Structures are given as structure tokens and as C-alpha cells.
PDB file of C-alpha atoms and ligand atoms in Angstrom:
ATOM      1  CA  MET A   1       9.919 -69.491 -76.789  1.00 63.00           C
ATOM      2  CA  SER A   2       6.989 -67.751 -79.076  1.00 78.00           C
ATOM      3  CA  GLU A   3       7.716 -67.827 -82.549  1.00 94.00           C
ATOM      4  CA  VAL A   4       8.444 -64.152 -84.101  1.00 97.00           C
ATOM      5  CA  MET A   5       5.447 -63.305 -86.636  1.00 97.00           C
ATOM      6  CA  ILE A   6       6.618 -60.174 -87.506  1.00 98.00           C
ATOM      7  CA  GLU A   7      10.211 -58.808 -88.398  1.00 98.00           C
ATOM      8  CA  MET A   8      11.344 -55.676 -90.110  1.00 98.00           C
ATOM      9  CA  LYS A   9      14.871 -54.583 -90.892  1.00 98.00           C
ATOM     10  CA  ASN A  10      15.865 -51.659 -91.909  1.00 98.00           C
ATOM     11  CA  ILE A  11      12.923 -50.482 -93.857  1.00 98.00           C
ATOM     12  CA  GLN A  12      13.447 -47.652 -96.272  1.00 98.00           C
ATOM     13  CA  LYS A  13      10.649 -46.186 -98.257  1.00 98.00           C
ATOM     14  CA  ARG A  14      10.390 -42.684-100.380  1.00 98.00           C
ATOM     15  CA  PHE A  15       7.673 -41.100-102.070  1.00 98.00           C
ATOM     16  CA  LYS A  16       9.940 -39.301-104.824  1.00 96.00           C
ATOM     17  CA  ASN A  17      11.778 -36.650-102.542  1.00 95.00           C
ATOM     18  CA  ASN A  18       9.733 -37.580 -99.613  1.00 97.00           C
ATOM     19  CA  HIS A  19      11.915 -40.114 -97.482  1.00 98.00           C
ATOM     20  CA  VAL A  20       8.856 -41.275 -95.326  1.00 98.00           C
ATOM     21  CA  LEU A  21      10.384 -44.301 -93.535  1.00 98.00           C
ATOM     22  CA  LYS A  22      14.287 -43.932 -92.919  1.00 98.00           C
ATOM     23  CA  GLY A  23      15.264 -47.631 -91.009  1.00 98.00           C
ATOM     24  CA  VAL A  24      12.801 -48.975 -89.353  1.00 98.00           C
ATOM     25  CA  ASP A  25      13.190 -52.178 -87.359  1.00 98.00           C
ATOM     26  CA  LEU A  26      10.170 -53.538 -85.590  1.00 98.00           C
ATOM     27  CA  THR A  27       9.301 -57.189 -84.427  1.00 98.00           C
ATOM     28  CA  VAL A  28       6.270 -58.865 -83.221  1.00 98.00           C
ATOM     29  CA  ASN A  29       6.205 -61.956 -81.074  1.00 98.00           C
ATOM     30  CA  GLU A  30       3.464 -64.387 -81.787  1.00 98.00           C
ATOM     31  CA  GLY A  31       0.322 -63.734 -79.600  1.00 97.00           C
ATOM     32  CA  GLU A  32       1.344 -60.286 -78.973  1.00 98.00           C
ATOM     33  CA  THR A  33      -0.857 -57.105 -79.711  1.00 98.00           C
ATOM     34  CA  VAL A  34       1.855 -53.988 -80.651  1.00 98.00           C
ATOM     35  CA  ALA A  35      -0.240 -50.800 -80.837  1.00 98.00           C
ATOM     36  CA  LEU A  36       2.035 -48.397 -83.186  1.00 98.00           C
ATOM     37  CA  LEU A  37       1.847 -44.759 -82.204  1.00 98.00           C
ATOM     38  CA  GLY A  38       2.829 -41.697 -83.799  1.00 96.00           C
ATOM     39  CA  SER A  39       1.938 -37.968 -85.100  1.00 93.00           C
ATOM     40  CA  SER A  40      -0.096 -37.776 -88.283  1.00 93.00           C
ATOM     41  CA  GLY A  41       2.637 -37.552 -91.222  1.00 96.00           C
ATOM     42  CA  SER A  42       4.953 -39.912 -89.503  1.00 97.00           C
ATOM     43  CA  GLY A  43       4.760 -43.108 -91.612  1.00 98.00           C
ATOM     44  CA  LYS A  44       2.635 -45.585 -89.919  1.00 98.00           C
ATOM     45  CA  SER A  45       0.159 -46.466 -92.215  1.00 98.00           C
ATOM     46  CA  THR A  46       3.209 -46.408 -95.148  1.00 98.00           C
ATOM     47  CA  LEU A  47       5.004 -49.065 -92.700  1.00 98.00           C
ATOM     48  CA  LEU A  48       2.133 -51.222 -92.270  1.00 98.00           C
ATOM     49  CA  ARG A  49       1.595 -51.829 -95.723  1.00 98.00           C
ATOM     50  CA  CYS A  50       5.388 -52.720 -96.476  1.00 98.00           C
ATOM     51  CA  ILE A  51       4.186 -55.453 -94.902  1.00 98.00           C
ATOM     52  CA  ASN A  52       1.674 -56.651 -97.254  1.00 97.00           C
ATOM     53  CA  LEU A  53       3.210 -54.955 -99.896  1.00 98.00           C
ATOM     54  CA  LEU A  54       0.362 -52.460-101.029  1.00 97.00           C
ATOM     55  CA  GLU A  55       3.568 -50.408-100.641  1.00 98.00           C
ATOM     56  CA  ILE A  56       6.695 -51.996-102.075  1.00 98.00           C
ATOM     57  CA  PRO A  57       9.678 -50.967 -99.754  1.00 98.00           C
ATOM     58  CA  ASP A  58      12.752 -49.429-101.398  1.00 98.00           C
ATOM     59  CA  GLU A  59      15.130 -51.450 -98.898  1.00 98.00           C
ATOM     60  CA  GLY A  60      14.783 -53.646 -96.329  1.00 98.00           C
ATOM     61  CA  ASP A  61      14.087 -57.065 -95.367  1.00 98.00           C
ATOM     62  CA  VAL A  62      10.639 -58.403 -94.122  1.00 98.00           C
ATOM     63  CA  ARG A  63       9.814 -61.432 -92.496  1.00 98.00           C
ATOM     64  CA  ILE A  64       6.396 -62.536 -91.636  1.00 98.00           C
ATOM     65  CA  ASN A  65       6.921 -65.975 -89.622  1.00 97.00           C
ATOM     66  CA  ASP A  66       8.153 -68.656 -91.949  1.00 96.00           C
ATOM     67  CA  PHE A  67       8.012 -66.314 -95.079  1.00 98.00           C
ATOM     68  CA  SER A  68      11.093 -64.102 -95.924  1.00 98.00           C
ATOM     69  CA  PHE A  69      11.488 -61.593 -98.373  1.00 98.00           C
ATOM     70  CA  SER A  70      13.732 -58.642 -99.548  1.00 98.00           C
ATOM     71  CA  ALA A  71      12.843 -54.981-100.718  1.00 98.00           C
ATOM     72  CA  ASP A  72      14.926 -55.749-103.994  1.00 96.00           C
ATOM     73  CA  LYS A  73      13.281 -59.004-104.818  1.00 95.00           C
ATOM     74  CA  ILE A  74       9.793 -58.497-104.717  1.00 97.00           C
ATOM     75  CA  ASN A  75       7.811 -59.859-107.353  1.00 97.00           C
ATOM     76  CA  LYS A  76       3.891 -61.123-107.712  1.00 97.00           C
ATOM     77  CA  HIS A  77       4.641 -64.777-106.255  1.00 98.00           C
ATOM     78  CA  VAL A  78       6.581 -62.815-102.980  1.00 98.00           C
ATOM     79  CA  LYS A  79       3.627 -60.586-102.840  1.00 97.00           C
ATOM     80  CA  LEU A  80       0.711 -63.099-103.243  1.00 96.00           C
ATOM     81  CA  GLU A  81       2.450 -65.016-100.039  1.00 97.00           C
ATOM     82  CA  ALA A  82       2.773 -61.731 -97.987  1.00 97.00           C
ATOM     83  CA  ARG A  83      -1.060 -61.245 -98.339  1.00 96.00           C
ATOM     84  CA  ARG A  84      -1.862 -65.207 -97.781  1.00 95.00           C
ATOM     85  CA  ARG A  85      -0.324 -64.721 -94.159  1.00 97.00           C
ATOM     86  CA  THR A  86      -1.828 -61.406 -92.949  1.00 97.00           C
ATOM     87  CA  ALA A  87      -4.859 -59.688 -93.268  1.00 97.00           C
ATOM     88  CA  MET A  88      -5.983 -56.036 -92.683  1.00 97.00           C
ATOM     89  CA  VAL A  89      -8.545 -54.002 -91.469  1.00 98.00           C
ATOM     90  CA  PHE A  90      -8.881 -50.573 -92.623  1.00 96.00           C
ATOM     91  CA  GLN A  91     -10.657 -47.155 -91.370  1.00 95.00           C
ATOM     92  CA  ASN A  92     -13.059 -47.228 -93.785  1.00 95.00           C
ATOM     93  CA  PHE A  93     -13.922 -51.036 -93.267  1.00 96.00           C
ATOM     94  CA  GLY A  94     -13.821 -51.663 -96.944  1.00 95.00           C
ATOM     95  CA  LEU A  95     -16.314 -54.225 -97.435  1.00 97.00           C
ATOM     96  CA  PHE A  96     -18.108 -55.543-100.616  1.00 97.00           C
ATOM     97  CA  ALA A  97     -21.310 -53.280-100.590  1.00 97.00           C
ATOM     98  CA  ASN A  98     -22.942 -55.984-102.555  1.00 98.00           C
ATOM     99  CA  LYS A  99     -22.037 -58.523-100.940  1.00 98.00           C
ATOM    100  CA  THR A 100     -23.797 -59.933 -97.340  1.00 98.00           C
ATOM    101  CA  ALA A 101     -21.951 -59.622 -94.296  1.00 98.00           C
ATOM    102  CA  LEU A 102     -21.668 -63.200 -94.463  1.00 98.00           C
ATOM    103  CA  GLU A 103     -20.411 -63.477 -97.982  1.00 98.00           C
ATOM    104  CA  ASN A 104     -18.112 -60.381 -97.380  1.00 98.00           C
ATOM    105  CA  VAL A 105     -16.469 -62.899 -94.710  1.00 98.00           C
ATOM    106  CA  THR A 106     -16.623 -66.238 -97.204  1.00 98.00           C
ATOM    107  CA  GLU A 107     -15.526 -64.463-100.185  1.00 97.00           C
ATOM    108  CA  ALA A 108     -11.828 -64.938 -99.732  1.00 95.00           C
ATOM    109  CA  LEU A 109     -12.301 -68.535 -98.307  1.00 96.00           C
ATOM    110  CA  ILE A 110     -13.719 -69.378-101.342  1.00 97.00           C
ATOM    111  CA  THR A 111     -11.794 -67.833-104.017  1.00 95.00           C
ATOM    112  CA  VAL A 112      -8.435 -67.576-102.304  1.00 91.00           C
ATOM    113  CA  ARG A 113      -8.402 -70.592 -99.445  1.00 92.00           C
ATOM    114  CA  LYS A 114     -10.389 -72.913-101.944  1.00 94.00           C
ATOM    115  CA  LYS A 115     -12.838 -73.707 -99.498  1.00 97.00           C
ATOM    116  CA  SER A 116     -15.894 -75.588-100.637  1.00 97.00           C
ATOM    117  CA  LYS A 117     -19.145 -73.366-100.029  1.00 97.00           C
ATOM    118  CA  ALA A 118     -20.235 -74.971 -97.278  1.00 98.00           C
ATOM    119  CA  GLU A 119     -17.181 -75.051 -95.364  1.00 98.00           C
ATOM    120  CA  ALA A 120     -16.881 -71.155 -96.341  1.00 98.00           C
ATOM    121  CA  ASN A 121     -20.199 -70.781 -94.956  1.00 98.00           C
ATOM    122  CA  GLU A 122     -19.618 -72.525 -91.404  1.00 98.00           C
ATOM    123  CA  ILE A 123     -16.216 -70.996 -91.036  1.00 98.00           C
ATOM    124  CA  GLY A 124     -18.171 -67.898 -91.868  1.00 98.00           C
ATOM    125  CA  ARG A 125     -20.847 -68.003 -89.525  1.00 98.00           C
ATOM    126  CA  LYS A 126     -18.275 -69.026 -86.198  1.00 98.00           C
ATOM    127  CA  TYR A 127     -16.237 -65.746 -86.728  1.00 98.00           C
ATOM    128  CA  LEU A 128     -19.489 -63.634 -87.269  1.00 98.00           C
ATOM    129  CA  ASP A 129     -20.652 -64.943 -84.118  1.00 98.00           C
ATOM    130  CA  LYS A 130     -17.174 -64.444 -82.155  1.00 97.00           C
ATOM    131  CA  VAL A 131     -18.109 -60.458 -82.840  1.00 97.00           C
ATOM    132  CA  GLY A 132     -21.483 -60.599 -82.422  1.00 97.00           C
ATOM    133  CA  MET A 133     -22.509 -60.283 -85.640  1.00 98.00           C
ATOM    134  CA  LEU A 134     -23.938 -63.359 -86.718  1.00 98.00           C
ATOM    135  CA  GLY A 135     -27.586 -61.830 -86.164  1.00 98.00           C
ATOM    136  CA  ALA A 136     -26.969 -59.790 -89.562  1.00 98.00           C
ATOM    137  CA  ALA A 137     -25.312 -62.578 -91.751  1.00 98.00           C
ATOM    138  CA  ASN A 138     -27.567 -61.828 -94.510  1.00 98.00           C
ATOM    139  CA  GLN A 139     -27.530 -58.364 -94.044  1.00 98.00           C
ATOM    140  CA  TYR A 140     -25.639 -55.930 -96.921  1.00 98.00           C
ATOM    141  CA  PRO A 141     -23.225 -53.389 -95.733  1.00 98.00           C
ATOM    142  CA  SER A 142     -25.966 -50.414 -96.370  1.00 98.00           C
ATOM    143  CA  THR A 143     -27.891 -51.563 -93.304  1.00 98.00           C
ATOM    144  CA  LEU A 144     -25.147 -51.679 -91.014  1.00 98.00           C
ATOM    145  CA  SER A 145     -24.182 -49.183 -88.399  1.00 97.00           C
ATOM    146  CA  GLY A 146     -20.119 -48.184 -88.715  1.00 97.00           C
ATOM    147  CA  GLY A 147     -19.091 -49.705 -85.898  1.00 97.00           C
ATOM    148  CA  GLN A 148     -21.077 -53.370 -86.601  1.00 98.00           C
ATOM    149  CA  LYS A 149     -19.343 -52.858 -90.445  1.00 98.00           C
ATOM    150  CA  GLN A 150     -16.024 -52.805 -88.859  1.00 98.00           C
ATOM    151  CA  ARG A 151     -16.709 -55.927 -86.517  1.00 98.00           C
ATOM    152  CA  VAL A 152     -17.647 -57.784 -89.978  1.00 98.00           C
ATOM    153  CA  ALA A 153     -14.674 -56.584 -91.527  1.00 98.00           C
ATOM    154  CA  ILE A 154     -12.345 -57.856 -87.754  1.00 98.00           C
ATOM    155  CA  SER A 155     -14.029 -61.289 -88.791  1.00 98.00           C
ATOM    156  CA  ARG A 156     -13.470 -61.626 -92.194  1.00 98.00           C
ATOM    157  CA  ALA A 157      -9.556 -60.875 -90.984  1.00 98.00           C
ATOM    158  CA  LEU A 158      -9.848 -63.571 -88.483  1.00 98.00           C
ATOM    159  CA  ALA A 159     -11.461 -65.996 -90.572  1.00 98.00           C
ATOM    160  CA  LEU A 160      -8.709 -66.219 -93.219  1.00 97.00           C
ATOM    161  CA  ASP A 161      -6.406 -67.235 -89.747  1.00 96.00           C
ATOM    162  CA  PRO A 162      -3.746 -64.848 -90.448  1.00 97.00           C
ATOM    163  CA  LYS A 163       0.145 -64.478 -89.210  1.00 97.00           C
ATOM    164  CA  ILE A 164      -0.769 -61.325 -88.350  1.00 98.00           C
ATOM    165  CA  ILE A 165      -3.868 -59.175 -88.420  1.00 98.00           C
ATOM    166  CA  LEU A 166      -2.619 -55.352 -89.761  1.00 98.00           C
ATOM    167  CA  PHE A 167      -5.128 -52.611 -87.971  1.00 98.00           C
ATOM    168  CA  ASP A 168      -5.214 -49.258 -89.493  1.00 98.00           C
ATOM    169  CA  GLU A 169      -7.087 -46.819 -87.328  1.00 97.00           C
ATOM    170  CA  PRO A 170      -9.946 -48.925 -87.053  1.00 97.00           C
ATOM    171  CA  THR A 171     -11.803 -46.932 -84.506  1.00 97.00           C
ATOM    172  CA  SER A 172     -11.115 -43.750 -86.301  1.00 95.00           C
ATOM    173  CA  ALA A 173     -14.001 -43.444 -89.136  1.00 95.00           C
ATOM    174  CA  LEU A 174     -16.412 -44.379 -86.497  1.00 95.00           C
ATOM    175  CA  ASP A 175     -19.089 -41.995 -84.490  1.00 93.00           C
ATOM    176  CA  PRO A 176     -17.782 -41.541 -81.166  1.00 92.00           C
ATOM    177  CA  GLU A 177     -20.769 -43.816 -79.438  1.00 92.00           C
ATOM    178  CA  LEU A 178     -19.534 -46.928 -82.024  1.00 94.00           C
ATOM    179  CA  VAL A 179     -15.895 -46.646 -80.713  1.00 96.00           C
ATOM    180  CA  GLN A 180     -16.367 -48.507 -78.007  1.00 95.00           C
ATOM    181  CA  GLU A 181     -18.246 -51.687 -79.209  1.00 96.00           C
ATOM    182  CA  VAL A 182     -15.406 -52.306 -82.030  1.00 97.00           C
ATOM    183  CA  GLN A 183     -12.431 -51.567 -79.364  1.00 97.00           C
ATOM    184  CA  ARG A 184     -13.904 -54.341 -77.146  1.00 97.00           C
ATOM    185  CA  VAL A 185     -14.024 -56.751 -80.065  1.00 97.00           C
ATOM    186  CA  ILE A 186     -10.802 -56.322 -80.524  1.00 98.00           C
ATOM    187  CA  ARG A 187      -9.317 -56.710 -76.868  1.00 97.00           C
ATOM    188  CA  LYS A 188     -11.809 -60.148 -76.795  1.00 97.00           C
ATOM    189  CA  VAL A 189      -9.449 -60.778 -79.888  1.00 97.00           C
ATOM    190  CA  ALA A 190      -6.327 -59.685 -78.023  1.00 97.00           C
ATOM    191  CA  GLU A 191      -6.967 -61.931 -75.446  1.00 96.00           C
ATOM    192  CA  GLU A 192      -7.314 -64.881 -77.849  1.00 95.00           C
ATOM    193  CA  LYS A 193      -3.760 -64.150 -78.298  1.00 96.00           C
ATOM    194  CA  VAL A 194      -4.141 -63.233 -82.237  1.00 97.00           C
ATOM    195  CA  THR A 195      -1.382 -61.717 -83.081  1.00 98.00           C
ATOM    196  CA  MET A 196      -1.783 -57.981 -84.108  1.00 98.00           C
ATOM    197  CA  LEU A 197      -0.207 -54.844 -84.862  1.00 98.00           C
ATOM    198  CA  ILE A 198      -2.451 -52.015 -84.294  1.00 98.00           C
ATOM    199  CA  VAL A 199      -1.955 -48.014 -85.850  1.00 98.00           C
ATOM    200  CA  THR A 200      -4.365 -46.015 -83.598  1.00 97.00           C
ATOM    201  CA  HIS A 201      -4.675 -42.585 -82.130  1.00 94.00           C
ATOM    202  CA  GLU A 202      -6.727 -43.628 -79.224  1.00 95.00           C
ATOM    203  CA  MET A 203      -4.093 -43.576 -76.383  1.00 95.00           C
ATOM    204  CA  ASP A 204      -6.298 -45.118 -73.680  1.00 94.00           C
ATOM    205  CA  PHE A 205      -7.108 -48.115 -76.286  1.00 96.00           C
ATOM    206  CA  ALA A 206      -3.660 -48.169 -76.719  1.00 97.00           C
ATOM    207  CA  ARG A 207      -2.550 -48.437 -72.772  1.00 96.00           C
ATOM    208  CA  ASP A 208      -5.326 -51.006 -72.122  1.00 96.00           C
ATOM    209  CA  VAL A 209      -4.968 -53.468 -75.787  1.00 97.00           C
ATOM    210  CA  ALA A 210      -1.262 -53.427 -76.711  1.00 98.00           C
ATOM    211  CA  ASP A 211       1.737 -56.029 -74.685  1.00 98.00           C
ATOM    212  CA  LYS A 212       3.977 -53.576 -76.674  1.00 98.00           C
ATOM    213  CA  VAL A 213       3.713 -49.648 -77.816  1.00 98.00           C
ATOM    214  CA  ALA A 214       5.958 -48.650 -80.542  1.00 98.00           C
ATOM    215  CA  PHE A 215       6.109 -44.666 -81.006  1.00 98.00           C
ATOM    216  CA  MET A 216       7.148 -43.497 -84.668  1.00 98.00           C
ATOM    217  CA  SER A 217       8.324 -39.855 -85.154  1.00 97.00           C
ATOM    218  CA  GLU A 218       9.526 -38.863 -88.952  1.00 96.00           C
ATOM    219  CA  GLY A 219      10.002 -42.355 -90.160  1.00 97.00           C
ATOM    220  CA  GLN A 220      11.916 -43.747 -87.534  1.00 97.00           C
ATOM    221  CA  ILE A 221      10.735 -45.553 -84.556  1.00 97.00           C
ATOM    222  CA  LEU A 222      11.773 -43.825 -81.542  1.00 97.00           C
ATOM    223  CA  GLU A 223      10.824 -46.049 -78.847  1.00 97.00           C
ATOM    224  CA  THR A 224       9.555 -49.416 -78.177  1.00 97.00           C
ATOM    225  CA  ALA A 225       8.125 -49.825 -74.458  1.00 97.00           C
ATOM    226  CA  SER A 226       5.302 -51.700 -72.503  1.00 98.00           C
ATOM    227  CA  PRO A 227       2.411 -49.302 -71.865  1.00 97.00           C
ATOM    228  CA  THR A 228       3.219 -48.715 -68.746  1.00 97.00           C
ATOM    229  CA  GLU A 229       6.505 -47.741 -68.796  1.00 97.00           C
ATOM    230  CA  PHE A 230       5.942 -45.630 -72.382  1.00 97.00           C
ATOM    231  CA  PHE A 231       2.679 -43.873 -70.926  1.00 96.00           C
ATOM    232  CA  THR A 232       4.473 -43.096 -67.659  1.00 94.00           C
ATOM    233  CA  ASN A 233       8.103 -42.962 -68.318  1.00 95.00           C
ATOM    234  CA  PRO A 234       8.354 -42.279 -71.677  1.00 95.00           C
ATOM    235  CA  LYS A 235      12.846 -41.799 -72.762  1.00 95.00           C
ATOM    236  CA  ASN A 236      12.450 -40.040 -75.763  1.00 95.00           C
ATOM    237  CA  GLU A 237      12.193 -36.306 -75.807  1.00 95.00           C
ATOM    238  CA  ARG A 238       9.871 -36.189 -78.888  1.00 95.00           C
ATOM    239  CA  THR A 239       7.618 -39.081 -77.273  1.00 96.00           C
ATOM    240  CA  GLN A 240       7.370 -36.900 -74.095  1.00 96.00           C
ATOM    241  CA  LYS A 241       6.222 -34.097 -76.416  1.00 95.00           C
ATOM    242  CA  PHE A 242       3.650 -36.034 -78.570  1.00 95.00           C
ATOM    243  CA  LEU A 243       2.243 -37.603 -75.036  1.00 94.00           C
ATOM    244  CA  GLU A 244       1.929 -34.108 -73.470  1.00 92.00           C
ATOM    245  CA  ARG A 245       0.555 -33.007 -76.907  1.00 90.00           C
ATOM    246  CA  TYR A 246      -2.097 -35.509 -76.895  1.00 88.00           C
ATOM    247  CA  MET A 247      -2.733 -34.526 -73.061  1.00 84.00           C
ATOM    248  CA  GLN A 248      -3.607 -30.940 -73.750  1.00 84.00           C
ATOM    249  CA  ARG A 249      -5.709 -31.623 -76.553  1.00 77.00           C
ATOM    250  CA  PHE A 250      -7.648 -34.082 -74.445  1.00 67.00           C
ATOM    251  CA  THR A 251      -8.385 -31.469 -71.600  1.00 67.00           C
ATOM    252  CA  TYR A 252      -9.018 -28.791 -74.210  1.00 62.00           C
ATOM    253  CA  THR A 253     -12.136 -31.004 -75.950  1.00 55.00           C
ATOM    254  CA  ILE A 254     -13.110 -31.509 -72.359  1.00 50.00           C
TER     255      ILE A 254
HETATM  256  N1  LIG B   1       1.096 -43.192-101.828  1.00 95.03           N
HETATM  257  C1  LIG B   1       1.669 -42.292-101.600  1.00 95.03           C
HETATM  258  N2  LIG B   1       2.092 -41.505-102.470  1.00 95.03           N
HETATM  259  C2  LIG B   1       2.776 -40.315-102.100  1.00 95.03           C
HETATM  260  N3  LIG B   1       2.943 -40.000-100.895  1.00 95.03           N
HETATM  261  C3  LIG B   1       2.600 -40.540 -99.773  1.00 95.03           C
HETATM  262  C4  LIG B   1       1.495 -41.911-100.180  1.00 95.03           C
HETATM  263  N4  LIG B   1       1.307 -42.653 -98.865  1.00 95.03           N
HETATM  264  C5  LIG B   1       1.986 -41.605 -98.082  1.00 95.03           C
HETATM  265  N5  LIG B   1       2.580 -40.390 -98.564  1.00 95.03           N
HETATM  266  C6  LIG B   1       3.258 -39.701 -97.457  1.00 95.03           C
HETATM  267  O1  LIG B   1       3.957 -40.218 -96.769  1.00 95.03           O
HETATM  268  C7  LIG B   1       3.958 -39.890 -95.333  1.00 95.03           C
HETATM  269  C8  LIG B   1       3.472 -40.376 -94.399  1.00 95.03           C
HETATM  270  O2  LIG B   1       2.113 -40.945 -94.787  1.00 95.03           O
HETATM  271  P1  LIG B   1       1.463 -41.826 -93.685  1.00 95.03           P
HETATM  272  O3  LIG B   1       0.095 -42.225 -94.467  1.00 95.03           O
HETATM  273  O4  LIG B   1       2.033 -43.425 -93.608  1.00 95.03           O
HETATM  274  O5  LIG B   1       1.533 -41.725 -92.313  1.00 95.03           O
HETATM  275  P2  LIG B   1       0.444 -41.734 -91.024  1.00 95.03           P
HETATM  276  O6  LIG B   1       1.416 -41.882 -89.849  1.00 95.03           O
HETATM  277  O7  LIG B   1      -0.379 -42.727 -91.537  1.00 95.03           O
HETATM  278  O8  LIG B   1      -0.300 -40.529 -90.930  1.00 95.03           O
HETATM  279  P3  LIG B   1      -1.884 -40.595 -90.336  1.00 95.03           P
HETATM  280  O9  LIG B   1      -1.636 -40.968 -88.947  1.00 95.03           O
HETATM  281  O10 LIG B   1      -2.383 -39.221 -90.486  1.00 95.03           O
HETATM  282  O11 LIG B   1      -2.736 -41.725 -90.815  1.00 95.03           O
HETATM  283  C9  LIG B   1       3.293 -38.297 -95.537  1.00 95.03           C
HETATM  284  O12 LIG B   1       4.090 -37.446 -96.059  1.00 95.03           O
HETATM  285  C10 LIG B   1       2.244 -38.687 -96.783  1.00 95.03           C
HETATM  286  O13 LIG B   1       1.801 -37.588 -97.606  1.00 95.03           O
HETATM  287 MG1  LIG B   2      -1.846 -43.418 -91.621  1.00 95.03          MG
END
């Protein structure tokens, strides 16, 4: 039996009168890649951010492997422990502009993980190499393409050896011709059984990379299934509508 890496139970979140998460349950097992799909505004980013506590849930329980917390007992210590076990890859890369690719990867290893500079550099080089970016170790983000920046951000997440990597639309800020290179890297990471939760609007990528697909609509997860089951035989009516709309958009843009 593989371990549970993420378990969320009855997660609720409101922004003023906007009830954004309406009791979400989600489990991600060790080594699994889960794709989180859903229309714009359905609450996907908010749900991810309730795992590493960039947003504080109003209600519910979260477990990140060996660490559990309840919405009503979140303090600085809990935030620190949640962030120690997770890494996030953002749409807009989130690299430090004044640091080289290698320094971006080693920063948290040195300041948070308390590694020596030499050890951090060794780890940093190893993970830059994994995403094909070792040759750009000394370059600044402004000299890299969007795809290259995102690969550095992914190597930074991997270097932290987190329990799970949270991806929020990792390819949606990229020029179309750069999407593939980043998807290829994520696929390679998935093959190495790194646990990942990926929010994406790219259906082909989700189908290809995910072990499990979860579909969110209006603050709830309506359906969780294998990619084959999800894309060929969606059970929920709203899932069917979502996929139909996606297919229509696809034919219009051809
Ligand atoms: N910090 C915030 N303050 C107030 N409202 C917010 C905040 N963050 C998100 N929301 C609202 O919560 C709802 C869900 O937003 P969220 O960003 O989680 O959706 P999403 O599924 O990630 O959408 P998208 O696919 O467009 O990224 C939206 O109505 C949004 O306006
Ligand atoms: Mg979002």
C-alpha cells in the first residue's frame, strides 16, 4: 500500500459572500499524479493554496503525509510545517530576477533547509541537469525563455524533495511553441513517481500525464476517475458539458 500524501476533508472557503470551496474532499497517494480540472473560477487555485496555506481554509482538515491540521487551528508553526512538505510551481514561474538559475534553486536549500553552500550547489546542479538546464546555471531569468524559466522553477521544486509538488497551470503563460518542452519535463518527473497535483486546462496533457483526474465545478469536486474513464465515459452531467465545451473550443480554433 502506498502512503497517503494529501488528504483533504470537507474544505470550505469563503471570500466575503463568495462561497468558493463548498466542502472539498481530495486524496493524493504517494507517487501519484492527479490532474485537477474545471472551469475558470471553480476554485482550483484556491484549493491548491489551502494545502500550503497561502489561503487559510474556513473549515475542514488537511493531512500532508505525516502532518495534519484543522482549519480552526492554523498558526505560524502550522504554516511552516505545511510549506516544508510542499513545493509550488506557478503559472508565472516566480523566479528571483536578481538570482541566477542555480541560485534560484539553491536559495531555499540554504536558508530553509540549512544546507551548506557547497552541498546546495551540488543538489542544485543535479536538479538543473534533470530538467535540461544545467548549461544555463549561471544565467539570470531575464535571459531565459518562458519554457526555460519554468524548467528552472520545476527543478527548484524538485530540489526541495517535498512530499508533493503543487502545479497551478504551469504552461498557461507560455508561448504555444514552448508548452511541449515543459510538459515533457513534467511527464518525466511523473515517471519518476514524484507525487504531484496539477491544475491544468490542457486536456491532452492531463489525459497523458495523470493517474487520476478530479473535476471541480462551483467549489466542489464532482467526479474523480482514471483519465480513460474520465475522458471516454464521464459520469456527471456537468463533467460532460465541460468536456463538450472544451472540444467545441478546440474545433473552432483549428
Ligand atoms: N484572494 C481572493 N480574494 C477574493 N476572491 C478570491 C480570491 N482568490 C480567489 N477568489 C475568488 O474565488 C473564486 C475561485 O477562484 P480560483 O482562482 O480558485 O479559481 P480557478 O478555478 O483557479 O480559476 P482559473 O481557472 O481562472 O484560474 C473566484 O470567484 C475568484 O474571484
Ligand atoms: Mg486558477
